[in-house]
Amino acid sequence: MMKRRICSVTGIGMLVLMFLAGCAGSKERKVSETEIPTPVLRAFKQAHPSADVHEYAEEVEQGKKLYEISFTENGKKMDVLWSADGNVVELEESISTAQLPDGIVETLSKKYGDYKMEETERLSKGDSVFYEVKIESQTSGEEKDYELLFSEDGRLIREAEESDED
């Protein structure tokens, strides 16, 4: 039983590290629709036929060229990262505060007290799901902005204080 639990915790830790490694060091460059590979456009249009595209981008993560399409569909803002062959690598979708798991809401209340929710997103990468939350918090009379990353079970994985320039 203990061995299974250690393996489970180790496995979750590895998934988090892979997710964070994918986020770090990627440089995004805006591109036009004509610069997006045909398999990506075909897969995108099939999966999201009513999407209103805002932006196309190209980025390199871990030596691989990926393509991001930012769009709105059915009132929901989404960013999808695709491999050149048209497979989804990562999906970011805006969600309402009510869609956050209870564990995240509890952590926010305990750790950040009087906070104002600014943005909430569900991030899916493979079988892993994470939640990115941007808040404004009043601590000791001082206002601070944070970008927080949570696991699906509500554990705080990363806390980054945002500066006014962000």
Short mmCIF file of C-alpha atoms in Angstrom, two decimals:
data_model
loop_
_atom_site.label_atom_id
_atom_site.label_comp_id
_atom_site.label_asym_id
_atom_site.label_seq_id
_atom_site.Cartn_x
_atom_site.Cartn_y
_atom_site.Cartn_z
CA MET A 1 0.00 0.00 0.00
CA MET A 2 2.76 2.44 0.98
CA LYS A 3 4.77 1.50 -2.11
CA ARG A 4 1.77 2.21 -4.37
CA ARG A 5 1.25 5.59 -2.70
CA ILE A 6 4.92 6.54 -3.19
CA CYS A 7 4.71 5.52 -6.86
CA SER A 8 1.52 7.54 -7.27
CA VAL A 9 3.06 10.65 -5.68
CA THR A 10 6.23 10.20 -7.76
CA GLY A 11 4.16 9.81 -10.92
CA ILE A 12 2.17 12.96 -10.22
CA GLY A 13 5.40 14.83 -9.47
CA MET A 14 6.88 13.76 -12.80
CA LEU A 15 3.76 14.93 -14.69
CA VAL A 16 3.94 18.31 -12.98
CA LEU A 17 7.63 18.67 -13.83
CA MET A 18 6.96 17.77 -17.47
CA PHE A 19 4.14 20.32 -17.60
CA LEU A 20 6.26 23.06 -16.03
CA ALA A 21 9.23 22.23 -18.27
CA GLY A 22 6.99 22.64 -21.28
CA CYS A 23 5.89 26.06 -20.04
CA ALA A 24 9.39 27.32 -19.35
CA GLY A 25 11.65 28.59 -22.06
CA SER A 26 9.16 28.64 -24.89
CA LYS A 27 9.27 31.68 -27.12
CA GLU A 28 6.09 32.57 -28.92
CA ARG A 29 6.00 34.39 -32.25
CA LYS A 30 2.81 35.67 -33.85
CA VAL A 31 2.26 34.27 -37.35
CA SER A 32 -0.41 34.45 -40.04
CA GLU A 33 -2.85 31.65 -40.86
CA THR A 34 -0.84 30.85 -44.00
CA GLU A 35 2.16 29.92 -41.82
CA ILE A 36 0.21 27.25 -39.92
CA PRO A 37 0.70 23.70 -41.30
CA THR A 38 -2.27 22.26 -43.22
CA PRO A 39 -2.77 19.30 -40.80
CA VAL A 40 -3.11 21.78 -37.90
CA LEU A 41 -5.64 23.95 -39.72
CA ARG A 42 -7.62 20.90 -40.86
CA ALA A 43 -7.76 19.44 -37.33
CA PHE A 44 -8.62 22.83 -35.83
CA LYS A 45 -11.46 23.54 -38.26
CA GLN A 46 -12.87 20.05 -37.75
CA ALA A 47 -12.77 20.31 -33.94
CA HIS A 48 -13.86 23.97 -33.71
CA PRO A 49 -16.00 24.82 -36.77
CA SER A 50 -17.66 27.87 -35.21
CA ALA A 51 -14.51 29.37 -33.68
CA ASP A 52 -13.66 33.05 -34.01
CA VAL A 53 -9.84 33.09 -34.27
CA HIS A 54 -7.99 35.89 -32.48
CA GLU A 55 -4.37 34.92 -33.10
CA TYR A 56 -2.01 32.35 -34.54
CA ALA A 57 1.43 31.78 -33.02
CA GLU A 58 4.43 29.54 -33.42
CA GLU A 59 6.66 28.46 -30.55
CA VAL A 60 9.41 26.00 -29.79
CA GLU A 61 9.14 23.81 -26.69
CA GLN A 62 11.82 21.27 -25.87
CA GLY A 63 13.19 21.58 -29.41
CA LYS A 64 9.82 20.95 -31.10
CA LYS A 65 7.97 23.51 -33.19
CA LEU A 66 4.38 23.92 -32.02
CA TYR A 67 1.47 26.06 -33.21
CA GLU A 68 -0.97 27.91 -30.97
CA ILE A 69 -4.40 29.05 -32.06
CA SER A 70 -6.22 31.49 -29.75
CA PHE A 71 -9.95 31.74 -30.31
CA THR A 72 -13.42 32.11 -28.86
CA GLU A 73 -16.10 29.49 -29.39
CA ASN A 74 -19.56 29.47 -27.83
CA GLY A 75 -18.54 32.38 -25.60
CA LYS A 76 -15.51 30.52 -24.22
CA LYS A 77 -11.94 31.78 -24.72
CA MET A 78 -9.50 29.01 -25.61
CA ASP A 79 -5.86 28.52 -26.63
CA VAL A 80 -4.89 25.21 -28.21
CA LEU A 81 -1.29 24.16 -28.82
CA TRP A 82 -0.82 21.76 -31.75
CA SER A 83 2.05 19.66 -33.05
CA ALA A 84 2.83 20.12 -36.76
CA ASP A 85 0.98 16.89 -37.60
CA GLY A 86 -2.31 18.22 -36.17
CA ASN A 87 -2.36 16.60 -32.73
CA VAL A 88 -3.39 18.60 -29.66
CA VAL A 89 -0.48 19.06 -27.24
CA GLU A 90 -2.15 21.38 -24.74
CA LEU A 91 -5.54 23.01 -24.26
CA GLU A 92 -6.19 26.13 -22.17
CA GLU A 93 -9.77 27.19 -21.64
CA SER A 94 -11.24 30.01 -19.61
CA ILE A 95 -13.62 28.75 -16.95
CA SER A 96 -15.86 30.36 -14.37
CA THR A 97 -14.88 30.49 -10.73
CA ALA A 98 -17.73 28.07 -10.00
CA GLN A 99 -15.95 25.44 -12.13
CA LEU A 100 -12.86 25.39 -9.89
CA PRO A 101 -12.45 22.29 -7.72
CA ASP A 102 -13.40 22.86 -4.06
CA GLY A 103 -9.81 22.23 -2.91
CA ILE A 104 -8.58 25.23 -4.90
CA VAL A 105 -11.25 27.53 -3.50
CA GLU A 106 -10.36 26.39 0.04
CA THR A 107 -6.63 27.03 -0.54
CA LEU A 108 -7.36 30.49 -1.94
CA SER A 109 -9.48 31.42 1.08
CA LYS A 110 -6.95 30.11 3.62
CA LYS A 111 -3.76 31.39 2.04
CA TYR A 112 -4.86 34.62 0.34
CA GLY A 113 -7.73 35.78 2.56
CA ASP A 114 -9.38 38.78 0.94
CA TYR A 115 -8.71 38.13 -2.74
CA LYS A 116 -10.33 39.12 -6.02
CA MET A 117 -10.43 36.57 -8.83
CA GLU A 118 -9.10 38.02 -12.10
CA GLU A 119 -8.85 34.99 -14.40
CA THR A 120 -9.32 31.22 -14.19
CA GLU A 121 -8.24 28.62 -16.74
CA ARG A 122 -8.26 24.84 -17.01
CA LEU A 123 -5.08 23.49 -18.62
CA SER A 124 -5.10 20.02 -20.15
CA LYS A 125 -1.92 18.32 -21.30
CA GLY A 126 -2.31 14.66 -22.15
CA ASP A 127 -4.23 13.06 -19.29
CA SER A 128 -3.11 15.74 -16.81
CA VAL A 129 -5.34 18.65 -15.79
CA PHE A 130 -4.15 21.78 -14.01
CA TYR A 131 -5.80 25.06 -13.07
CA GLU A 132 -4.22 28.48 -13.51
CA VAL A 133 -5.70 31.21 -11.36
CA LYS A 134 -4.83 34.91 -11.41
CA ILE A 135 -5.84 36.82 -8.29
CA GLU A 136 -5.42 40.19 -6.63
CA SER A 137 -4.86 39.84 -2.89
CA GLN A 138 -4.88 42.32 -0.01
CA THR A 139 -2.25 41.27 2.52
CA SER A 140 -1.35 43.57 5.42
CA GLY A 141 -2.87 46.49 3.53
CA GLU A 142 -0.69 45.79 0.50
CA GLU A 143 -2.20 44.81 -2.85
CA LYS A 144 -0.41 42.01 -4.73
CA ASP A 145 -1.18 40.14 -7.95
CA TYR A 146 -0.46 36.41 -8.17
CA GLU A 147 -0.49 33.79 -10.90
CA LEU A 148 -1.10 30.41 -9.28
CA LEU A 149 -0.95 26.89 -10.70
CA PHE A 150 -2.92 24.11 -8.98
CA SER A 151 -3.15 20.38 -9.51
CA GLU A 152 -6.56 18.88 -10.20
CA ASP A 153 -6.85 17.85 -6.54
CA GLY A 154 -6.31 21.44 -5.37
CA ARG A 155 -2.63 21.39 -4.39
CA LEU A 156 -0.75 24.63 -5.04
CA ILE A 157 2.10 23.79 -7.42
CA ARG A 158 3.45 27.22 -8.33
CA GLU A 159 2.98 30.73 -7.00
CA ALA A 160 4.33 33.67 -8.96
CA GLU A 161 3.89 37.24 -7.84
CA GLU A 162 3.21 39.42 -10.85
CA SER A 163 4.72 42.85 -11.17
CA ASP A 164 2.94 45.91 -12.55
CA GLU A 165 4.69 45.42 -15.90
CA ASP A 166 3.00 42.01 -16.53
#
